[in-house]
């Protein structure tokens, strides 16, 4: 289950929050060489796979990794700058924590994805990379099981 938001004053920014506990087999990360699915993947495996297949998959990428805490659990965060062949730059953040497969109701896999697409500003000021990263970290830190 996922929900996506776009910021009114920053149409370049999209925020996705997802309970990622259930994944179709084709949505499990692949090994570095591709093809083989990883059943017991780490948060970092999932994020690397998402950056390479789904979120900003093309372009030259520069990724900064961090340890995060979301819903009281340790996970992995990443902030990325992606430069496309045409020169436009996008920025994105993914935070991910693995859940408990035996109790995914209380401890689901959780993902937060925040991205700024440079071509989506539509006359509004673009959110800076520092502002985007701060927003994403604030969202990740505020996620709590209710």
mmCIF file of N, CA and C in Angstrom:
data_model
loop_
_atom_site.group_PDB
_atom_site.id
_atom_site.type_symbol
_atom_site.label_atom_id
_atom_site.label_comp_id
_atom_site.label_asym_id
_atom_site.label_seq_id
_atom_site.Cartn_x
_atom_site.Cartn_y
_atom_site.Cartn_z
ATOM 1 N N UNK A 1 0.856 -1.154 0.000
ATOM 2 C CA UNK A 1 0.000 0.000 0.000
ATOM 3 C C UNK A 1 0.909 1.225 0.000
ATOM 4 N N UNK A 2 0.565 2.194 -0.824
ATOM 5 C CA UNK A 2 1.395 3.393 -0.937
ATOM 6 C C UNK A 2 0.516 4.614 -1.138
ATOM 7 N N UNK A 3 1.069 5.759 -0.767
ATOM 8 C CA UNK A 3 0.404 7.038 -1.006
ATOM 9 C C UNK A 3 1.460 8.007 -1.525
ATOM 10 N N UNK A 4 1.071 8.810 -2.512
ATOM 11 C CA UNK A 4 1.986 9.768 -3.132
ATOM 12 C C UNK A 4 1.407 11.165 -3.023
ATOM 13 N N UNK A 5 2.272 12.127 -2.734
ATOM 14 C CA UNK A 5 1.880 13.532 -2.633
ATOM 15 C C UNK A 5 2.772 14.364 -3.544
ATOM 16 N N UNK A 6 2.232 15.469 -4.017
ATOM 17 C CA UNK A 6 3.030 16.475 -4.716
ATOM 18 C C UNK A 6 2.835 17.774 -3.938
ATOM 19 N N UNK A 7 3.910 18.522 -3.721
ATOM 20 C CA UNK A 7 3.827 19.757 -2.954
ATOM 21 C C UNK A 7 3.278 20.894 -3.811
ATOM 22 N N UNK A 8 2.291 21.604 -3.277
ATOM 23 C CA UNK A 8 1.619 22.684 -4.006
ATOM 24 C C UNK A 8 2.592 23.789 -4.420
ATOM 25 N N UNK A 9 3.429 24.230 -3.491
ATOM 26 C CA UNK A 9 4.359 25.323 -3.780
ATOM 27 C C UNK A 9 5.670 24.855 -4.405
ATOM 28 N N UNK A 10 5.840 23.558 -4.525
ATOM 29 C CA UNK A 10 7.032 22.979 -5.157
ATOM 30 C C UNK A 10 6.591 21.790 -6.009
ATOM 31 N N UNK A 11 5.999 22.048 -7.182
ATOM 32 C CA UNK A 11 5.504 20.938 -8.004
ATOM 33 C C UNK A 11 6.607 20.001 -8.499
ATOM 34 N N UNK A 12 7.863 20.396 -8.316
ATOM 35 C CA UNK A 12 8.975 19.517 -8.667
ATOM 36 C C UNK A 12 9.140 18.381 -7.664
ATOM 37 N N UNK A 13 8.522 18.511 -6.474
ATOM 38 C CA UNK A 13 8.731 17.540 -5.393
ATOM 39 C C UNK A 13 7.561 16.560 -5.299
ATOM 40 N N UNK A 14 7.904 15.287 -5.303
ATOM 41 C CA UNK A 14 6.942 14.211 -5.099
ATOM 42 C C UNK A 14 7.392 13.414 -3.886
ATOM 43 N N UNK A 15 6.428 13.052 -3.032
ATOM 44 C CA UNK A 15 6.704 12.272 -1.823
ATOM 45 C C UNK A 15 5.885 10.990 -1.893
ATOM 46 N N UNK A 16 6.546 9.855 -1.715
ATOM 47 C CA UNK A 16 5.868 8.565 -1.684
ATOM 48 C C UNK A 16 6.161 7.909 -0.346
ATOM 49 N N UNK A 17 5.112 7.430 0.306
ATOM 50 C CA UNK A 17 5.268 6.645 1.531
ATOM 51 C C UNK A 17 4.619 5.299 1.265
ATOM 52 N N UNK A 18 5.337 4.216 1.602
ATOM 53 C CA UNK A 18 4.830 2.892 1.271
ATOM 54 C C UNK A 18 5.085 1.882 2.373
ATOM 55 N N UNK A 19 4.037 1.093 2.678
ATOM 56 C CA UNK A 19 4.199 -0.148 3.417
ATOM 57 C C UNK A 19 4.594 -1.154 2.346
ATOM 58 N N UNK A 20 5.857 -1.509 2.322
ATOM 59 C CA UNK A 20 6.395 -2.346 1.247
ATOM 60 C C UNK A 20 6.546 -3.800 1.675
ATOM 61 N N UNK A 21 5.752 -4.238 2.659
ATOM 62 C CA UNK A 21 5.895 -5.594 3.185
ATOM 63 C C UNK A 21 5.592 -6.663 2.152
ATOM 64 N N UNK A 22 4.551 -6.432 1.362
ATOM 65 C CA UNK A 22 4.216 -7.419 0.343
ATOM 66 C C UNK A 22 4.800 -6.967 -0.981
ATOM 67 N N UNK A 23 5.642 -7.787 -1.541
ATOM 68 C CA UNK A 23 6.214 -7.485 -2.851
ATOM 69 C C UNK A 23 5.954 -8.668 -3.773
ATOM 70 N N UNK A 24 5.465 -8.377 -4.962
ATOM 71 C CA UNK A 24 5.376 -9.427 -5.973
ATOM 72 C C UNK A 24 6.790 -9.922 -6.253
ATOM 73 N N UNK A 25 6.941 -11.191 -6.631
ATOM 74 C CA UNK A 25 8.296 -11.713 -6.880
ATOM 75 C C UNK A 25 9.120 -10.854 -7.832
ATOM 76 N N UNK A 26 8.482 -10.271 -8.849
ATOM 77 C CA UNK A 26 9.243 -9.433 -9.781
ATOM 78 C C UNK A 26 9.635 -8.099 -9.168
ATOM 79 N N UNK A 27 9.132 -7.800 -7.967
ATOM 80 C CA UNK A 27 9.487 -6.554 -7.291
ATOM 81 C C UNK A 27 10.537 -6.768 -6.204
ATOM 82 N N UNK A 28 11.123 -7.963 -6.138
ATOM 83 C CA UNK A 28 12.218 -8.196 -5.202
ATOM 84 C C UNK A 28 13.519 -7.778 -5.867
ATOM 85 N N UNK A 29 14.450 -7.231 -5.091
ATOM 86 C CA UNK A 29 15.729 -6.813 -5.683
ATOM 87 C C UNK A 29 16.451 -7.965 -6.366
ATOM 88 N N UNK A 30 17.178 -7.613 -7.410
ATOM 89 C CA UNK A 30 18.010 -8.584 -8.113
ATOM 90 C C UNK A 30 19.439 -8.490 -7.597
ATOM 91 N N UNK A 31 20.204 -9.545 -7.833
ATOM 92 C CA UNK A 31 21.620 -9.513 -7.488
ATOM 93 C C UNK A 31 22.322 -8.486 -8.368
ATOM 94 N N UNK A 32 23.539 -8.130 -8.003
ATOM 95 C CA UNK A 32 24.317 -7.142 -8.755
ATOM 96 C C UNK A 32 24.418 -7.508 -10.238
ATOM 97 N N UNK A 33 24.559 -8.787 -10.534
ATOM 98 C CA UNK A 33 24.693 -9.196 -11.936
ATOM 99 C C UNK A 33 23.332 -9.372 -12.607
ATOM 100 N N UNK A 34 22.251 -9.222 -11.836
ATOM 101 C CA UNK A 34 20.905 -9.273 -12.403
ATOM 102 C C UNK A 34 20.362 -10.681 -12.528
ATOM 103 N N UNK A 35 19.067 -10.748 -12.731
ATOM 104 C CA UNK A 35 18.420 -12.030 -12.964
ATOM 105 C C UNK A 35 17.955 -12.745 -11.720
ATOM 106 N N UNK A 36 18.849 -13.010 -10.784
ATOM 107 C CA UNK A 36 18.479 -13.743 -9.580
ATOM 108 C C UNK A 36 17.878 -12.802 -8.549
ATOM 109 N N UNK A 37 16.728 -13.162 -8.014
ATOM 110 C CA UNK A 37 16.056 -12.347 -6.998
ATOM 111 C C UNK A 37 16.637 -12.649 -5.622
ATOM 112 N N UNK A 38 16.751 -11.616 -4.794
ATOM 113 C CA UNK A 38 17.277 -11.758 -3.440
ATOM 114 C C UNK A 38 16.092 -11.869 -2.491
ATOM 115 N N UNK A 39 15.941 -13.001 -1.838
ATOM 116 C CA UNK A 39 14.816 -13.199 -0.918
ATOM 117 C C UNK A 39 15.023 -12.448 0.399
ATOM 118 N N UNK A 40 16.202 -12.559 0.988
ATOM 119 C CA UNK A 40 16.479 -11.932 2.286
ATOM 120 C C UNK A 40 17.362 -10.708 2.083
ATOM 121 N N UNK A 41 16.830 -9.741 1.365
ATOM 122 C CA UNK A 41 17.599 -8.554 1.022
ATOM 123 C C UNK A 41 17.678 -7.582 2.196
ATOM 124 N N UNK A 42 18.734 -6.785 2.205
ATOM 125 C CA UNK A 42 18.897 -5.735 3.215
ATOM 126 C C UNK A 42 18.223 -4.463 2.715
ATOM 127 N N UNK A 43 18.113 -3.481 3.601
ATOM 128 C CA UNK A 43 17.561 -2.184 3.201
ATOM 129 C C UNK A 43 18.414 -1.576 2.091
ATOM 130 N N UNK A 44 19.730 -1.708 2.200
ATOM 131 C CA UNK A 44 20.616 -1.143 1.178
ATOM 132 C C UNK A 44 20.445 -1.866 -0.162
ATOM 133 N N UNK A 45 20.280 -3.207 -0.134
ATOM 134 C CA UNK A 45 20.022 -3.955 -1.373
ATOM 135 C C UNK A 45 18.778 -3.412 -2.069
ATOM 136 N N UNK A 46 17.725 -3.191 -1.278
ATOM 137 C CA UNK A 46 16.461 -2.708 -1.842
ATOM 138 C C UNK A 46 16.640 -1.330 -2.470
ATOM 139 N N UNK A 47 17.317 -0.441 -1.754
ATOM 140 C CA UNK A 47 17.503 0.922 -2.266
ATOM 141 C C UNK A 47 18.362 0.919 -3.526
ATOM 142 N N UNK A 48 19.460 0.171 -3.538
ATOM 143 C CA UNK A 48 20.308 0.111 -4.735
ATOM 144 C C UNK A 48 19.505 -0.381 -5.934
ATOM 145 N N UNK A 49 18.676 -1.381 -5.700
ATOM 146 C CA UNK A 49 17.858 -1.926 -6.771
ATOM 147 C C UNK A 49 16.833 -0.895 -7.246
ATOM 148 N N UNK A 50 16.197 -0.185 -6.315
ATOM 149 C CA UNK A 50 15.209 0.827 -6.700
ATOM 150 C C UNK A 50 15.864 1.952 -7.500
ATOM 151 N N UNK A 51 17.043 2.409 -7.075
ATOM 152 C CA UNK A 51 17.727 3.470 -7.824
ATOM 153 C C UNK A 51 18.075 3.006 -9.235
ATOM 154 N N UNK A 52 18.411 1.742 -9.399
ATOM 155 C CA UNK A 52 18.848 1.279 -10.721
ATOM 156 C C UNK A 52 17.701 0.867 -11.637
ATOM 157 N N UNK A 53 16.509 0.594 -11.090
ATOM 158 C CA UNK A 53 15.418 0.098 -11.934
ATOM 159 C C UNK A 53 14.184 0.986 -11.980
ATOM 160 N N UNK A 54 13.907 1.706 -10.914
ATOM 161 C CA UNK A 54 12.617 2.388 -10.817
ATOM 162 C C UNK A 54 12.742 3.883 -10.606
ATOM 163 N N UNK A 55 13.515 4.297 -9.626
ATOM 164 C CA UNK A 55 13.630 5.711 -9.277
ATOM 165 C C UNK A 55 14.854 6.318 -9.955
ATOM 166 N N UNK A 56 14.623 7.250 -10.855
ATOM 167 C CA UNK A 56 15.705 7.929 -11.579
ATOM 168 C C UNK A 56 16.712 6.923 -12.136
ATOM 169 N N UNK A 57 16.240 5.946 -12.928
ATOM 170 C CA UNK A 57 17.135 4.866 -13.346
ATOM 171 C C UNK A 57 18.212 5.246 -14.350
ATOM 172 N N UNK A 58 18.038 6.349 -15.069
ATOM 173 C CA UNK A 58 19.061 6.704 -16.051
ATOM 174 C C UNK A 58 19.894 7.871 -15.549
ATOM 175 N N UNK A 59 20.981 8.103 -16.214
ATOM 176 C CA UNK A 59 21.837 9.222 -15.843
ATOM 177 C C UNK A 59 23.001 8.809 -14.974
ATOM 178 N N UNK A 60 23.901 9.755 -14.782
ATOM 179 C CA UNK A 60 25.075 9.564 -13.938
ATOM 180 C C UNK A 60 24.652 9.818 -12.498
ATOM 181 N N UNK A 61 24.856 8.837 -11.619
ATOM 182 C CA UNK A 61 24.366 8.933 -10.243
ATOM 183 C C UNK A 61 25.499 9.104 -9.245
ATOM 184 N N UNK A 62 25.239 9.952 -8.261
ATOM 185 C CA UNK A 62 26.136 10.108 -7.120
ATOM 186 C C UNK A 62 25.269 9.910 -5.881
ATOM 187 N N UNK A 63 25.552 8.839 -5.114
ATOM 188 C CA UNK A 63 24.704 8.463 -3.978
ATOM 189 C C UNK A 63 25.470 8.636 -2.675
ATOM 190 N N UNK A 64 24.815 9.274 -1.698
ATOM 191 C CA UNK A 64 25.328 9.385 -0.330
ATOM 192 C C UNK A 64 24.483 8.457 0.540
ATOM 193 N N UNK A 65 25.135 7.598 1.323
ATOM 194 C CA UNK A 65 24.433 6.630 2.174
ATOM 195 C C UNK A 65 24.435 7.093 3.624
ATOM 196 N N UNK A 66 23.396 6.708 4.359
ATOM 197 C CA UNK A 66 23.326 7.034 5.785
ATOM 198 C C UNK A 66 22.523 5.961 6.514
ATOM 199 N N UNK A 67 22.715 5.906 7.818
ATOM 200 C CA UNK A 67 21.900 5.053 8.671
ATOM 201 C C UNK A 67 20.741 5.900 9.172
ATOM 202 N N UNK A 68 19.538 5.346 9.136
ATOM 203 C CA UNK A 68 18.360 6.089 9.568
ATOM 204 C C UNK A 68 17.620 5.317 10.651
ATOM 205 N N UNK A 69 16.689 6.003 11.277
ATOM 206 C CA UNK A 69 15.739 5.351 12.166
ATOM 207 C C UNK A 69 14.349 5.798 11.736
ATOM 208 N N UNK A 70 13.511 4.810 11.429
ATOM 209 C CA UNK A 70 12.137 5.083 11.028
ATOM 210 C C UNK A 70 11.250 4.100 11.784
ATOM 211 N N UNK A 71 10.195 4.604 12.384
ATOM 212 C CA UNK A 71 9.290 3.766 13.165
ATOM 213 C C UNK A 71 10.041 3.050 14.290
ATOM 214 N N UNK A 72 11.076 3.718 14.829
ATOM 215 C CA UNK A 72 11.845 3.146 15.928
ATOM 216 C C UNK A 72 12.788 2.028 15.509
ATOM 217 N N UNK A 73 12.992 1.843 14.210
ATOM 218 C CA UNK A 73 13.841 0.764 13.709
ATOM 219 C C UNK A 73 14.962 1.325 12.843
ATOM 220 N N UNK A 74 16.101 0.653 12.874
ATOM 221 C CA UNK A 74 17.254 1.061 12.065
ATOM 222 C C UNK A 74 17.045 0.637 10.617
ATOM 223 N N UNK A 75 17.506 1.499 9.727
ATOM 224 C CA UNK A 75 17.414 1.214 8.304
ATOM 225 C C UNK A 75 18.490 1.970 7.561
ATOM 226 N N UNK A 76 18.273 2.145 6.282
ATOM 227 C CA UNK A 76 19.246 2.805 5.424
ATOM 228 C C UNK A 76 18.579 3.950 4.679
ATOM 229 N N UNK A 77 19.319 5.047 4.572
ATOM 230 C CA UNK A 77 18.867 6.188 3.787
ATOM 231 C C UNK A 77 19.872 6.473 2.691
ATOM 232 N N UNK A 78 19.385 7.078 1.626
ATOM 233 C CA UNK A 78 20.287 7.456 0.541
ATOM 234 C C UNK A 78 19.786 8.735 -0.101
ATOM 235 N N UNK A 79 20.732 9.599 -0.436
ATOM 236 C CA UNK A 79 20.416 10.835 -1.145
ATOM 237 C C UNK A 79 21.204 10.794 -2.440
ATOM 238 N N UNK A 80 20.515 11.054 -3.556
ATOM 239 C CA UNK A 80 21.158 10.897 -4.845
ATOM 240 C C UNK A 80 20.985 12.119 -5.735
ATOM 241 N N UNK A 81 22.040 12.404 -6.461
ATOM 242 C CA UNK A 81 22.011 13.401 -7.537
ATOM 243 C C UNK A 81 22.142 12.622 -8.840
ATOM 244 N N UNK A 82 21.214 12.846 -9.746
ATOM 245 C CA UNK A 82 21.227 12.158 -11.031
ATOM 246 C C UNK A 82 21.311 13.195 -12.144
ATOM 247 N N UNK A 83 22.350 13.103 -12.950
ATOM 248 C CA UNK A 83 22.524 14.015 -14.081
ATOM 249 C C UNK A 83 22.212 13.257 -15.364
ATOM 250 N N UNK A 84 21.184 13.709 -16.071
ATOM 251 C CA UNK A 84 20.767 13.059 -17.316
ATOM 252 C C UNK A 84 21.699 13.440 -18.458
ATOM 253 N N UNK A 85 21.601 12.701 -19.542
ATOM 254 C CA UNK A 85 22.447 12.972 -20.714
ATOM 255 C C UNK A 85 22.234 14.375 -21.257
ATOM 256 N N UNK A 86 20.997 14.889 -21.130
ATOM 257 C CA UNK A 86 20.721 16.237 -21.644
ATOM 258 C C UNK A 86 21.161 17.330 -20.673
ATOM 259 N N UNK A 87 21.735 16.919 -19.517
ATOM 260 C CA UNK A 87 22.271 17.875 -18.558
ATOM 261 C C UNK A 87 21.344 18.254 -17.420
ATOM 262 N N UNK A 88 20.039 17.900 -17.499
ATOM 263 C CA UNK A 88 19.177 18.281 -16.382
ATOM 264 C C UNK A 88 19.469 17.389 -15.177
ATOM 265 N N UNK A 89 19.283 17.974 -14.000
ATOM 266 C CA UNK A 89 19.649 17.307 -12.750
ATOM 267 C C UNK A 89 18.398 17.076 -11.914
ATOM 268 N N UNK A 90 18.274 15.859 -11.397
ATOM 269 C CA UNK A 90 17.216 15.500 -10.461
ATOM 270 C C UNK A 90 17.879 15.061 -9.162
ATOM 271 N N UNK A 91 17.143 15.225 -8.062
ATOM 272 C CA UNK A 91 17.621 14.806 -6.747
ATOM 273 C C UNK A 91 16.575 13.894 -6.129
ATOM 274 N N UNK A 92 17.032 12.907 -5.373
ATOM 275 C CA UNK A 92 16.089 12.014 -4.727
ATOM 276 C C UNK A 92 16.625 11.466 -3.424
ATOM 277 N N UNK A 93 15.702 11.040 -2.579
ATOM 278 C CA UNK A 93 16.033 10.439 -1.288
ATOM 279 C C UNK A 93 15.162 9.197 -1.128
ATOM 280 N N UNK A 94 15.767 8.096 -0.714
ATOM 281 C CA UNK A 94 15.014 6.901 -0.339
ATOM 282 C C UNK A 94 15.455 6.494 1.056
ATOM 283 N N UNK A 95 14.475 6.296 1.940
ATOM 284 C CA UNK A 95 14.716 5.715 3.254
ATOM 285 C C UNK A 95 13.951 4.405 3.319
ATOM 286 N N UNK A 96 14.585 3.360 3.860
ATOM 287 C CA UNK A 96 13.941 2.044 3.883
ATOM 288 C C UNK A 96 14.325 1.309 5.154
ATOM 289 N N UNK A 97 13.334 0.683 5.797
ATOM 290 C CA UNK A 97 13.589 -0.218 6.921
ATOM 291 C C UNK A 97 12.916 -1.552 6.621
ATOM 292 N N UNK A 98 13.621 -2.624 6.942
ATOM 293 C CA UNK A 98 13.054 -3.962 6.783
ATOM 294 C C UNK A 98 12.115 -4.238 7.940
ATOM 295 N N UNK A 99 11.081 -4.975 7.648
ATOM 296 C CA UNK A 99 10.106 -5.349 8.658
ATOM 297 C C UNK A 99 10.359 -6.750 9.176
ATOM 298 N N UNK A 100 9.395 -7.231 9.924
ATOM 299 C CA UNK A 100 9.424 -8.591 10.448
ATOM 300 C C UNK A 100 8.438 -9.411 9.621
ATOM 301 N N UNK A 101 8.911 -10.341 8.786
ATOM 302 C CA UNK A 101 7.993 -11.111 7.941
ATOM 303 C C UNK A 101 6.965 -11.908 8.741
ATOM 304 N N UNK A 102 7.288 -12.204 9.997
ATOM 305 C CA UNK A 102 6.359 -12.951 10.838
ATOM 306 C C UNK A 102 5.321 -12.050 11.506
ATOM 307 N N UNK A 103 5.552 -10.744 11.476
ATOM 308 C CA UNK A 103 4.629 -9.791 12.104
ATOM 309 C C UNK A 103 4.600 -8.484 11.307
ATOM 310 N N UNK A 104 4.253 -8.589 10.027
ATOM 311 C CA UNK A 104 4.306 -7.409 9.158
ATOM 312 C C UNK A 104 3.208 -6.391 9.460
ATOM 313 N N UNK A 105 2.219 -6.759 10.268
ATOM 314 C CA UNK A 105 1.206 -5.778 10.670
ATOM 315 C C UNK A 105 1.805 -4.762 11.626
ATOM 316 N N UNK A 106 2.614 -5.236 12.564
ATOM 317 C CA UNK A 106 3.232 -4.331 13.542
ATOM 318 C C UNK A 106 4.569 -3.776 13.065
ATOM 319 N N UNK A 107 5.283 -4.558 12.273
ATOM 320 C CA UNK A 107 6.608 -4.146 11.802
ATOM 321 C C UNK A 107 6.730 -4.403 10.302
ATOM 322 N N UNK A 108 6.078 -3.551 9.495
ATOM 323 C CA UNK A 108 6.160 -3.727 8.041
ATOM 324 C C UNK A 108 7.463 -3.168 7.471
ATOM 325 N N UNK A 109 7.807 -3.617 6.271
ATOM 326 C CA UNK A 109 8.843 -2.926 5.502
ATOM 327 C C UNK A 109 8.281 -1.540 5.204
ATOM 328 N N UNK A 110 9.074 -0.510 5.415
ATOM 329 C CA UNK A 110 8.618 0.858 5.160
ATOM 330 C C UNK A 110 9.583 1.560 4.221
ATOM 331 N N UNK A 111 9.015 2.341 3.308
ATOM 332 C CA UNK A 111 9.813 3.097 2.357
ATOM 333 C C UNK A 111 9.288 4.529 2.267
ATOM 334 N N UNK A 112 10.212 5.474 2.282
ATOM 335 C CA UNK A 112 9.898 6.877 2.003
ATOM 336 C C UNK A 112 10.775 7.284 0.823
ATOM 337 N N UNK A 113 10.144 7.850 -0.193
ATOM 338 C CA UNK A 113 10.850 8.311 -1.394
ATOM 339 C C UNK A 113 10.449 9.753 -1.635
ATOM 340 N N UNK A 114 11.438 10.636 -1.704
ATOM 341 C CA UNK A 114 11.198 12.062 -1.952
ATOM 342 C C UNK A 114 12.102 12.450 -3.119
ATOM 343 N N UNK A 115 11.512 13.055 -4.143
ATOM 344 C CA UNK A 115 12.280 13.374 -5.347
ATOM 345 C C UNK A 115 11.953 14.779 -5.823
ATOM 346 N N UNK A 116 12.938 15.420 -6.419
ATOM 347 C CA UNK A 116 12.751 16.713 -7.076
ATOM 348 C C UNK A 116 13.149 16.545 -8.536
ATOM 349 N N UNK A 117 12.148 16.663 -9.409
ATOM 350 C CA UNK A 117 12.385 16.582 -10.853
ATOM 351 C C UNK A 117 12.610 17.987 -11.388
ATOM 352 N N UNK A 118 13.778 18.225 -11.949
ATOM 353 C CA UNK A 118 14.135 19.557 -12.423
ATOM 354 C C UNK A 118 13.248 20.104 -13.517
ATOM 355 N N UNK A 119 12.615 19.234 -14.276
ATOM 356 C CA UNK A 119 11.776 19.695 -15.383
ATOM 357 C C UNK A 119 10.317 19.921 -14.977
ATOM 358 N N UNK A 120 10.014 19.869 -13.675
ATOM 359 C CA UNK A 120 8.627 19.980 -13.210
ATOM 360 C C UNK A 120 8.350 21.250 -12.404
ATOM 361 N N UNK A 121 9.190 22.256 -12.483
ATOM 362 C CA UNK A 121 9.014 23.434 -11.624
ATOM 363 C C UNK A 121 7.842 24.309 -12.031
ATOM 364 N N UNK A 122 7.507 24.367 -13.288
ATOM 365 C CA UNK A 122 6.341 25.116 -13.778
ATOM 366 C C UNK A 122 6.242 26.534 -13.218
ATOM 367 N N UNK A 123 7.333 27.259 -13.263
ATOM 368 C CA UNK A 123 7.304 28.649 -12.817
ATOM 369 C C UNK A 123 7.447 28.853 -11.321
ATOM 370 N N UNK A 124 7.562 27.793 -10.558
ATOM 371 C CA UNK A 124 7.773 27.887 -9.113
ATOM 372 C C UNK A 124 9.260 27.726 -8.829
ATOM 373 N N UNK A 125 9.716 28.246 -7.690
ATOM 374 C CA UNK A 125 11.130 28.037 -7.351
ATOM 375 C C UNK A 125 11.380 26.562 -7.037
ATOM 376 N N UNK A 126 12.502 26.064 -7.495
ATOM 377 C CA UNK A 126 12.844 24.670 -7.229
ATOM 378 C C UNK A 126 13.368 24.528 -5.809
ATOM 379 N N UNK A 127 13.000 23.444 -5.153
ATOM 380 C CA UNK A 127 13.532 23.152 -3.830
ATOM 381 C C UNK A 127 15.017 22.823 -3.988
ATOM 382 N N UNK A 128 15.846 23.387 -3.122
ATOM 383 C CA UNK A 128 17.281 23.120 -3.203
ATOM 384 C C UNK A 128 17.568 21.690 -2.735
ATOM 385 N N UNK A 129 18.711 21.135 -3.130
ATOM 386 C CA UNK A 129 19.065 19.796 -2.664
ATOM 387 C C UNK A 129 19.096 19.696 -1.135
ATOM 388 N N UNK A 130 19.631 20.716 -0.462
ATOM 389 C CA UNK A 130 19.681 20.691 1.007
ATOM 390 C C UNK A 130 18.280 20.712 1.610
ATOM 391 N N UNK A 131 17.384 21.512 1.032
ATOM 392 C CA UNK A 131 15.997 21.558 1.520
ATOM 393 C C UNK A 131 15.297 20.223 1.293
ATOM 394 N N UNK A 132 15.536 19.614 0.137
ATOM 395 C CA UNK A 132 14.915 18.329 -0.175
ATOM 396 C C UNK A 132 15.386 17.253 0.799
ATOM 397 N N UNK A 133 16.687 17.209 1.035
ATOM 398 C CA UNK A 133 17.240 16.213 1.959
ATOM 399 C C UNK A 133 16.713 16.439 3.369
ATOM 400 N N UNK A 134 16.645 17.692 3.807
ATOM 401 C CA UNK A 134 16.124 17.999 5.147
ATOM 402 C C UNK A 134 14.654 17.603 5.261
ATOM 403 N N UNK A 135 13.858 17.873 4.229
ATOM 404 C CA UNK A 135 12.447 17.481 4.229
ATOM 405 C C UNK A 135 12.317 15.966 4.330
ATOM 406 N N UNK A 136 13.078 15.247 3.521
ATOM 407 C CA UNK A 136 13.020 13.784 3.530
ATOM 408 C C UNK A 136 13.423 13.221 4.888
ATOM 409 N N UNK A 137 14.491 13.739 5.467
ATOM 410 C CA UNK A 137 14.933 13.256 6.779
ATOM 411 C C UNK A 137 13.904 13.563 7.852
ATOM 412 N N UNK A 138 13.251 14.715 7.761
ATOM 413 C CA UNK A 138 12.195 15.068 8.717
ATOM 414 C C UNK A 138 11.027 14.079 8.607
ATOM 415 N N UNK A 139 10.635 13.754 7.385
ATOM 416 C CA UNK A 139 9.542 12.795 7.188
ATOM 417 C C UNK A 139 9.927 11.436 7.755
ATOM 418 N N UNK A 140 11.113 10.951 7.408
ATOM 419 C CA UNK A 140 11.577 9.649 7.895
ATOM 420 C C UNK A 140 11.581 9.614 9.421
ATOM 421 N N UNK A 141 12.104 10.666 10.045
ATOM 422 C CA UNK A 141 12.187 10.708 11.510
ATOM 423 C C UNK A 141 10.827 10.805 12.181
ATOM 424 N N UNK A 142 9.808 11.248 11.448
ATOM 425 C CA UNK A 142 8.486 11.419 12.055
ATOM 426 C C UNK A 142 7.591 10.189 11.911
ATOM 427 N N UNK A 143 8.019 9.183 11.149
ATOM 428 C CA UNK A 143 7.189 7.991 10.942
ATOM 429 C C UNK A 143 7.166 7.158 12.216
ATOM 430 N N UNK A 144 5.956 6.910 12.702
ATOM 431 C CA UNK A 144 5.761 6.110 13.922
ATOM 432 C C UNK A 144 4.576 5.181 13.700
ATOM 433 N N UNK A 145 4.647 3.987 14.263
ATOM 434 C CA UNK A 145 3.521 3.054 14.205
ATOM 435 C C UNK A 145 2.409 3.582 15.100
ATOM 436 N N UNK A 146 1.210 3.654 14.582
ATOM 437 C CA UNK A 146 0.082 4.186 15.360
ATOM 438 C C UNK A 146 -0.853 3.084 15.772
#
